[in-house]
C-alpha cells in the first residue's frame, strides 16, 4: 500500500466535503512479543494494526475522526462526518495547521529502521536466557518472568498545506523480574532494555543477572528515622526529575498558567553549567523522528543552557496561545489533537563519577525506586515514596524501604549535581543525580 497516496486521497476528500484545511495521520504497526515464566512460555502474541486519523478545520472550528479501514471507498463518508462535527463545535482561535516546514531531514539518516525481524523462537530463546540468568543468582527464589519483544511502526502524515512525509521506527526489548527471599520477607526487582536496533540491545543474560542481583541486594530492608539529608538518585529514577522539568515547561501547561515554572523563561532553573538537550535527530534514538505530529521538522535544541531556561516545549496551538512559534514538539495519535511533548531529552553529564559524587556524604540516601506521583505541577511541591540504600561514610550501606522523599522541585532542580554516567536507555535520560537537603520521612 502507498501510505502517502492514501493520506493525500483522504485530505482531498476532506476538502471536497467542505473543509477549509485538513491533515491526515496514518499509523501502521506489527509486533511480536512473548512472556516466559519458570521455564514455560505463558504468552505469545503477534499483532498488526492500521489506524487513520483525519483532522478537519472550518475556520477555527476543528474536529477529528479515526478509522481502521484503509479502503478509499469509505473516505468520502469519513470526511463528511468530520466536517459535520466541526460545524457544531465551538471556535478555537488558536486552532489550525502550521506553516509548511522546509528542509526536512532524510529519515534514513536517523537509522530508525532495523531490518532484523526476529521470529518467535528467537524471542523465546532471549527470554529464556534472561530468566535463567536471574534464577541462577544466589538468593533468588522465584521469578515473575521475562519478556522479549519486537515491533515495527510506519508513521505517515499529509496535510492540505502541502506537507507530506513518512518514516519507520523499529524496536527490540528484553526485561526480567526476579524475587529473592521467602514469605513476607520477599523482595522484587527488575532490569529492562529497549533499543531501535537489535545490535544495540543488552545481552539477555546480563539483563537477567542484574535483575537477580538487584532483588537480592534489597533483602531485609530497614526503615530509617526521619531526617534531612543529601539524596542521590540512581540513573533509572533520576530521569523522573527531568520528566518533571519537561512537564513544567510544556507549552500547554504554561499557557494554562498551571506550571511552577510559568514565569521562568530566560531565567535560571538549574544550577549554572548544567544543560538539558532535546534532539529528535539523534541516530537510533528511542524517540527520534524527522518531523513532529504536525509536519514541523525536528531540530536539536538546548532546552536549558548553562542553567538558564531557553524555550518552552511547544506545538502550534500552545505556541499561538503564547505568541510564539512551534518548537516542533507536537505529539499525537490518530484519535486526538496534537499536544506538546519532548523527543530524546537528556541532562548533560557532569565530571564526577558516581563514586566521587557520594564520597563526602557522611549520611545520605541512594534511591533506586520511586513510588506514586505526589507532584503538584502548580506549586512544585514534591513528595514520593521511595526505596534504596543508605549512604554511610561515602559508601552504599543497608537497604531501606517504606520511606518518603519530600521537597520543592523548583529548589531541587536548582541544587542538582550530575555524575558522569549518562546512558541513553529511556528516551528521557539523566545520569546519577545528587540533591542536597531533602526531607526523608521514615520511622
Coordinates of C-alpha atoms in Angstrom, one line a residue:
X1 CA 0.0 0.0 0.0
X2 CA 1.2 3.5 -0.8
X3 CA 0.6 5.2 2.5
X4 CA 1.3 8.7 1.3
X5 CA -1.1 8.4 -1.6
X6 CA -3.8 7.1 0.8
X7 CA -3.4 10.1 3.0
X8 CA -3.5 12.5 0.1
X9 CA -6.7 10.9 -1.0
X10 CA -8.2 11.3 2.5
X11 CA -7.2 15.0 2.7
X12 CA -8.6 15.6 -0.8
X13 CA -11.9 14.0 0.4
X14 CA -12.0 16.4 3.3
X15 CA -11.5 19.4 1.2
X16 CA -14.2 18.2 -1.2
X17 CA -16.6 17.8 1.8
X18 CA -16.1 21.4 2.6
X19 CA -13.1 21.6 5.0
X20 CA -11.0 24.8 4.8
X21 CA -8.0 22.7 5.8
X22 CA -7.2 19.2 6.9
X23 CA -4.4 16.8 7.8
X24 CA -4.4 13.0 8.0
X25 CA -2.2 10.7 10.1
X26 CA -1.6 7.0 9.4
X27 CA 0.0 4.6 11.8
X28 CA 0.6 1.0 10.6
X29 CA 2.3 -1.4 13.0
X30 CA 3.3 -5.0 13.5
X31 CA 4.7 -6.5 16.7
X32 CA 5.7 -9.9 18.2
X33 CA 6.0 -10.4 22.0
X34 CA 6.5 -13.4 24.3
X35 CA 6.3 -13.8 28.1
X36 CA 8.1 -16.7 29.8
X37 CA 7.9 -17.7 33.5
X38 CA 9.6 -20.5 35.3
X39 CA 10.6 -22.2 32.1
X40 CA 7.2 -22.0 30.4
X41 CA 6.0 -19.7 27.7
X42 CA 2.9 -18.1 29.1
X43 CA 2.0 -15.7 26.3
X44 CA 2.9 -15.4 22.6
X45 CA 1.3 -12.6 20.6
X46 CA 1.6 -11.4 17.1
X47 CA -0.3 -8.2 16.4
X48 CA -0.8 -6.0 13.4
X49 CA -2.7 -2.7 13.3
X50 CA -3.7 0.0 10.9
X51 CA -5.2 3.3 12.0
X52 CA -6.1 6.5 10.2
X53 CA -6.9 9.9 11.8
X54 CA -8.4 12.8 10.0
X55 CA -8.4 16.3 11.4
X56 CA -10.5 19.0 9.6
X57 CA -10.9 22.7 10.1
X58 CA -13.8 25.1 9.3
X59 CA -12.2 28.4 10.0
X60 CA -11.2 27.9 13.7
X61 CA -13.6 25.0 14.3
X62 CA -11.9 21.7 14.5
X63 CA -13.0 18.0 14.5
X64 CA -11.1 14.7 14.5
X65 CA -12.3 11.3 13.3
X66 CA -10.5 8.0 13.2
X67 CA -10.8 4.7 11.3
X68 CA -9.1 1.4 10.9
X69 CA -10.4 0.9 7.4
X70 CA -7.8 1.6 4.7
X71 CA -10.2 1.4 1.8
X72 CA -10.7 4.7 -0.1
X73 CA -14.3 3.8 -0.6
X74 CA -15.1 5.0 2.9
X75 CA -13.1 8.2 2.7
X76 CA -16.0 10.4 1.5
X77 CA -18.2 9.4 4.3
X78 CA -15.4 9.7 6.9
X79 CA -14.7 13.2 5.7
X80 CA -18.3 14.3 5.6
X81 CA -18.7 13.0 9.2
X82 CA -15.7 15.1 10.3
X83 CA -16.9 18.2 8.6
X84 CA -20.4 17.8 10.1
X85 CA -18.8 17.5 13.6
X86 CA -16.6 20.6 13.0
X87 CA -19.7 22.7 12.2
X88 CA -21.2 22.2 15.7
X89 CA -18.1 22.6 17.9
X90 CA -17.0 26.0 19.4
X91 CA -14.3 28.0 17.7
X92 CA -10.8 27.8 19.0
X93 CA -8.8 30.9 17.8
X94 CA -5.5 29.1 18.1
X95 CA -6.5 26.0 16.1
X96 CA -5.2 25.5 12.7
X97 CA -2.4 23.9 10.6
X98 CA 1.2 25.3 10.9
X99 CA 3.1 26.8 8.1
X100 CA 4.8 24.3 5.7
X101 CA 8.1 23.1 7.1
X102 CA 11.0 23.1 4.6
X103 CA 14.3 21.2 4.6
X104 CA 13.1 18.0 6.3
X105 CA 16.0 15.7 7.3
X106 CA 16.3 12.4 5.5
X107 CA 14.6 9.8 7.6
X108 CA 17.1 7.2 6.6
X109 CA 19.9 9.2 8.1
X110 CA 18.3 8.6 11.6
X111 CA 18.8 4.9 11.4
X112 CA 15.3 4.1 12.8
X113 CA 14.5 1.0 10.6
X114 CA 16.3 -2.2 11.6
X115 CA 15.9 -4.9 9.0
X116 CA 16.4 -7.6 11.6
X117 CA 13.0 -9.2 12.4
X118 CA 13.2 -12.0 15.0
X119 CA 10.9 -14.9 14.9
X120 CA 9.1 -16.4 17.9
X121 CA 11.9 -18.9 18.5
X122 CA 14.5 -16.1 18.8
X123 CA 12.4 -14.2 21.3
X124 CA 11.7 -17.3 23.4
X125 CA 15.4 -18.0 23.5
X126 CA 16.1 -14.4 24.5
X127 CA 13.6 -14.5 27.3
X128 CA 14.8 -17.9 28.5
X129 CA 18.4 -16.6 28.7
X130 CA 17.2 -13.6 30.8
X131 CA 15.1 -15.6 33.2
X132 CA 17.6 -18.4 33.6
X133 CA 20.3 -15.9 34.4
X134 CA 18.1 -14.3 37.0
X135 CA 17.3 -17.6 38.7
X136 CA 21.0 -18.5 38.8
X137 CA 21.8 -15.6 41.1
X138 CA 22.3 -16.9 44.6
X139 CA 19.4 -15.8 46.8
X140 CA 16.8 -15.5 44.0
X141 CA 13.9 -17.8 45.0
X142 CA 11.3 -17.1 42.3
X143 CA 10.7 -15.3 39.1
X144 CA 8.0 -13.0 37.7
X145 CA 9.2 -13.9 34.3
X146 CA 11.0 -12.4 31.4
X147 CA 9.6 -10.7 28.3
X148 CA 11.1 -10.2 24.9
X149 CA 9.6 -8.2 22.0
X150 CA 9.9 -6.7 18.6
X151 CA 7.9 -4.1 16.8
X152 CA 7.9 -2.0 13.6
X153 CA 5.7 1.1 13.1
X154 CA 5.2 3.2 10.0
X155 CA 4.1 6.8 10.6
X156 CA 2.9 8.9 7.7
X157 CA 1.4 12.4 7.6
X158 CA -0.2 14.5 4.9
X159 CA -1.8 18.0 5.1
X160 CA -3.6 20.4 2.9
X161 CA -0.8 23.0 3.5
X162 CA 1.4 20.8 1.3
X163 CA 3.2 18.8 3.8
X164 CA 3.8 15.1 3.2
X165 CA 6.2 12.7 4.8
X166 CA 6.7 9.3 6.5
X167 CA 9.2 7.3 8.5
X168 CA 9.6 3.9 10.1
X169 CA 10.7 3.1 13.6
X170 CA 11.6 -0.4 14.9
X171 CA 12.0 -1.6 18.5
X172 CA 13.6 -4.6 20.3
X173 CA 13.2 -5.1 24.0
X174 CA 14.0 -7.5 26.8
X175 CA 13.1 -7.5 30.5
X176 CA 13.3 -9.7 33.6
X177 CA 11.9 -9.6 37.1
X178 CA 13.3 -11.6 40.0
X179 CA 12.2 -12.3 43.5
X180 CA 14.5 -13.0 46.5
X181 CA 13.8 -14.2 50.0
X182 CA 10.7 -16.0 51.2
X183 CA 7.4 -15.4 52.9
X184 CA 6.8 -11.8 54.0
X185 CA 10.5 -11.0 53.6
X186 CA 10.5 -11.3 49.8
X187 CA 11.9 -8.5 47.6
X188 CA 11.4 -7.9 43.9
X189 CA 13.4 -6.0 41.3
X190 CA 13.9 -5.9 37.6
X191 CA 16.0 -4.8 34.6
X192 CA 14.8 -3.7 31.2
X193 CA 16.3 -2.5 27.9
X194 CA 14.8 -1.3 24.7
X195 CA 16.5 -0.2 21.5
X196 CA 15.8 0.6 17.9
X197 CA 18.4 -1.9 16.6
X198 CA 18.9 -5.4 17.9
X199 CA 22.7 -4.9 17.7
X200 CA 22.4 -2.2 20.5
X201 CA 20.3 -4.4 22.8
X202 CA 22.0 -5.6 26.0
X203 CA 22.7 -9.3 26.3
X204 CA 19.6 -11.1 27.7
X205 CA 21.7 -13.0 30.3
X206 CA 23.1 -9.6 31.6
X207 CA 19.5 -8.3 31.9
X208 CA 18.5 -11.3 34.0
X209 CA 21.7 -11.3 36.2
X210 CA 21.2 -7.6 37.0
X211 CA 17.6 -8.2 37.9
X212 CA 18.5 -11.0 40.2
X213 CA 21.3 -9.1 41.9
X214 CA 19.1 -6.1 42.5
X215 CA 16.4 -8.2 44.1
X216 CA 18.9 -9.9 46.4
X217 CA 20.5 -6.6 47.4
X218 CA 17.1 -5.3 48.6
X219 CA 16.6 -8.1 51.2
X220 CA 16.0 -7.2 54.8
X221 CA 15.4 -3.5 54.4
X222 CA 15.2 -1.2 57.3
X223 CA 13.1 2.0 57.8
X224 CA 15.4 4.8 58.8
X225 CA 14.5 7.7 61.1
X226 CA 13.2 10.9 59.6
X227 CA 16.0 13.2 58.6
X228 CA 17.1 16.0 56.3
X229 CA 20.0 14.8 54.2
X230 CA 21.6 14.5 50.8
X231 CA 19.7 12.3 48.4
X232 CA 21.3 10.6 45.4
X233 CA 19.1 9.4 42.5
X234 CA 20.3 6.4 40.6
X235 CA 20.0 6.8 36.8
X236 CA 16.9 4.8 36.4
X237 CA 15.0 7.2 38.8
X238 CA 17.0 10.4 38.0
X239 CA 15.2 10.6 34.7
X240 CA 12.0 11.2 36.5
X241 CA 13.3 14.6 37.7
X242 CA 13.9 15.6 34.1
X243 CA 10.4 14.4 33.3
X244 CA 9.0 16.8 35.9
X245 CA 11.0 19.6 34.4
X246 CA 9.6 18.7 30.9
X247 CA 6.1 18.8 32.3
X248 CA 6.7 22.2 33.8
X249 CA 7.9 23.7 30.6
X250 CA 5.2 22.1 28.5
X251 CA 3.6 25.0 26.5
X252 CA 0.1 23.8 27.2
X253 CA 0.7 23.9 30.9
X254 CA 2.4 27.3 30.7
X255 CA -0.5 28.7 28.6
X256 CA -3.0 27.5 31.2
X257 CA -0.9 29.0 34.0
X258 CA -0.6 25.6 35.7
X259 CA 3.2 25.3 35.8
X260 CA 5.5 26.2 38.7
X261 CA 8.0 27.5 36.1
X262 CA 5.5 29.6 34.1
X263 CA 7.4 32.8 34.8
X264 CA 10.9 31.4 34.5
X265 CA 11.7 31.7 30.7
X266 CA 15.1 33.2 30.3
X267 CA 16.0 32.7 33.9
X268 CA 17.9 30.0 35.8
X269 CA 16.0 26.8 36.5
X270 CA 19.1 24.6 37.0
X271 CA 22.5 25.4 38.6
X272 CA 25.0 27.2 36.4
X273 CA 26.9 25.0 34.0
X274 CA 24.1 22.4 33.5
X275 CA 22.5 21.8 30.1
X276 CA 19.4 19.9 29.0
X277 CA 19.2 18.9 25.4
X278 CA 16.3 17.7 23.2
X279 CA 17.3 16.1 19.9
X280 CA 14.7 14.3 17.7
X281 CA 17.5 13.7 15.2
X282 CA 19.8 11.6 17.3
X283 CA 20.6 8.5 15.3
X284 CA 18.9 5.4 16.7
X285 CA 17.2 7.4 19.4
X286 CA 14.1 5.8 21.0
X287 CA 12.1 9.0 20.2
X288 CA 13.9 10.1 17.1
X289 CA 11.8 11.4 14.2
X290 CA 12.4 13.6 11.1
X291 CA 9.2 15.7 11.8
X292 CA 6.7 16.1 14.6
X293 CA 2.9 15.3 14.6
X294 CA 2.2 18.5 12.6
X295 CA 4.9 18.1 10.0
X296 CA 7.4 20.5 11.5
X297 CA 11.0 19.5 11.0
X298 CA 12.9 18.3 14.1
X299 CA 16.0 20.1 15.3
X300 CA 18.4 19.7 18.2
X301 CA 17.7 22.3 21.0
X302 CA 19.4 23.2 24.3
X303 CA 16.2 23.5 26.4
X304 CA 18.3 24.6 29.3
X305 CA 21.7 26.2 28.6
X306 CA 24.2 27.0 31.4
X307 CA 21.3 26.6 33.8
X308 CA 19.0 29.1 32.0
X309 CA 15.7 28.0 30.5
X310 CA 15.8 29.0 26.8
X311 CA 12.4 27.8 25.5
X312 CA 9.1 26.2 26.2
X313 CA 8.2 22.8 24.6
X314 CA 5.6 23.9 22.1
X315 CA 3.2 22.6 19.4
X316 CA 1.4 25.0 17.1
X317 CA -1.6 25.6 19.3
X318 CA 0.3 26.3 22.5
X319 CA 2.8 28.5 20.6
X320 CA -0.1 30.6 19.3
X321 CA -1.5 30.9 22.8
X322 CA 1.8 32.3 24.0
X323 CA 2.6 34.5 21.0
X324 CA 5.5 32.3 19.9
X325 CA 6.3 29.7 17.2
X326 CA 6.2 26.0 17.5
X327 CA 9.4 24.2 18.5
X328 CA 8.5 21.1 16.6
X329 CA 7.3 19.2 19.6
X330 CA 3.8 18.2 18.6
X331 CA 2.9 14.6 19.5
X332 CA -0.3 12.9 18.5
X333 CA -2.3 9.8 17.9
X334 CA -4.9 9.1 15.3
X335 CA -7.8 9.8 17.7
X336 CA -6.9 13.2 19.2
X337 CA -5.3 16.6 18.6
X338 CA -1.6 17.3 18.9
X339 CA -0.1 18.3 22.2
X340 CA 3.5 19.3 23.2
X341 CA 5.9 16.5 24.2
X342 CA 9.7 16.2 24.2
X343 CA 11.6 13.9 21.9
X344 CA 15.0 12.5 23.1
X345 CA 15.6 14.5 26.2
X346 CA 18.6 14.3 28.4
X347 CA 20.6 16.1 31.1
X348 CA 24.2 16.5 30.0
X349 CA 26.6 14.6 32.3
X350 CA 28.9 16.2 34.9
X351 CA 32.5 15.5 35.6
X352 CA 32.4 13.4 38.8
X353 CA 32.0 9.6 38.8
X354 CA 29.1 8.3 40.9
X355 CA 31.6 7.1 43.5
X356 CA 33.1 10.5 43.8
X357 CA 29.7 12.1 43.9
X358 CA 28.8 10.3 47.1
X359 CA 32.3 10.1 48.6
X360 CA 31.9 13.0 51.0
X361 CA 28.4 12.1 52.2
X362 CA 28.5 11.1 55.9
X363 CA 24.9 10.1 56.0
X364 CA 22.6 10.1 53.0
X365 CA 20.1 8.2 50.8
X366 CA 20.6 6.5 47.5
X367 CA 17.3 6.0 45.7
X368 CA 16.7 3.1 43.3
X369 CA 12.9 3.1 43.2
X370 CA 10.2 5.7 43.4
X371 CA 6.5 5.0 44.1
X372 CA 3.5 7.2 43.4
X373 CA 3.1 10.5 41.7
X374 CA 2.9 13.1 44.5
X375 CA 3.9 16.1 42.5
X376 CA 2.0 19.4 42.4
X377 CA 2.6 20.8 39.0
X378 CA 1.3 24.3 40.0
X379 CA 3.5 24.8 43.1
X380 CA 6.3 22.3 42.5
X381 CA 5.7 20.5 45.8
X382 CA 7.2 17.1 45.7
X383 CA 6.5 14.0 47.8
X384 CA 7.1 10.5 46.6
X385 CA 7.5 7.1 48.2
X386 CA 11.0 5.6 47.7
X387 CA 13.3 2.7 48.4
X388 CA 17.0 2.2 48.0
X389 CA 20.1 2.2 50.3
X390 CA 21.5 4.4 53.0
X391 CA 24.8 6.1 52.3
X392 CA 27.3 6.0 55.2
X393 CA 30.7 7.5 55.1
X394 CA 30.7 7.7 51.4
X395 CA 29.6 4.1 50.6
X396 CA 26.3 2.4 50.0
X397 CA 25.1 0.6 53.2
X398 CA 21.9 -1.2 54.3
X399 CA 18.8 -1.3 52.1
X400 CA 15.8 0.9 53.1
X401 CA 12.1 1.0 52.1
X402 CA 8.8 2.5 53.2
X403 CA 10.1 6.0 53.2
X404 CA 9.0 9.2 51.6
X405 CA 11.2 11.9 50.0
X406 CA 9.9 15.5 50.1
X407 CA 10.9 18.9 48.8
X408 CA 10.0 21.5 46.2
X409 CA 11.0 20.9 42.6
X410 CA 12.0 24.5 41.9
X411 CA 14.6 24.3 44.7
X412 CA 15.6 20.7 43.9
X413 CA 16.3 21.5 40.2
X414 CA 18.5 24.4 41.2
X415 CA 20.6 22.2 43.5
X416 CA 21.2 19.2 41.4
X417 CA 24.7 17.9 40.8
X418 CA 25.0 15.3 38.0
X419 CA 27.6 12.5 37.7
X420 CA 29.4 11.4 34.5
X421 CA 27.5 8.2 33.9
X422 CA 24.8 9.2 31.4
X423 CA 23.5 6.4 29.3
X424 CA 20.7 6.6 26.7
X425 CA 18.2 3.9 27.7
X426 CA 14.7 5.5 28.1
X427 CA 14.1 8.4 25.8
X428 CA 14.3 10.8 28.8
X429 CA 17.7 10.2 30.4
X430 CA 19.8 11.6 33.2
X431 CA 23.0 10.5 35.0
X432 CA 23.2 9.8 38.7
X433 CA 22.0 13.0 40.5
X434 CA 22.7 14.4 43.9
X435 CA 20.4 16.9 45.6
X436 CA 21.2 18.4 49.0
X437 CA 18.8 18.8 51.9
X438 CA 15.7 16.8 51.0
X439 CA 13.5 15.5 53.8
X440 CA 13.4 11.8 54.2
X441 CA 10.3 10.7 56.2
X442 CA 10.8 7.3 57.8
X443 CA 10.2 5.8 61.2

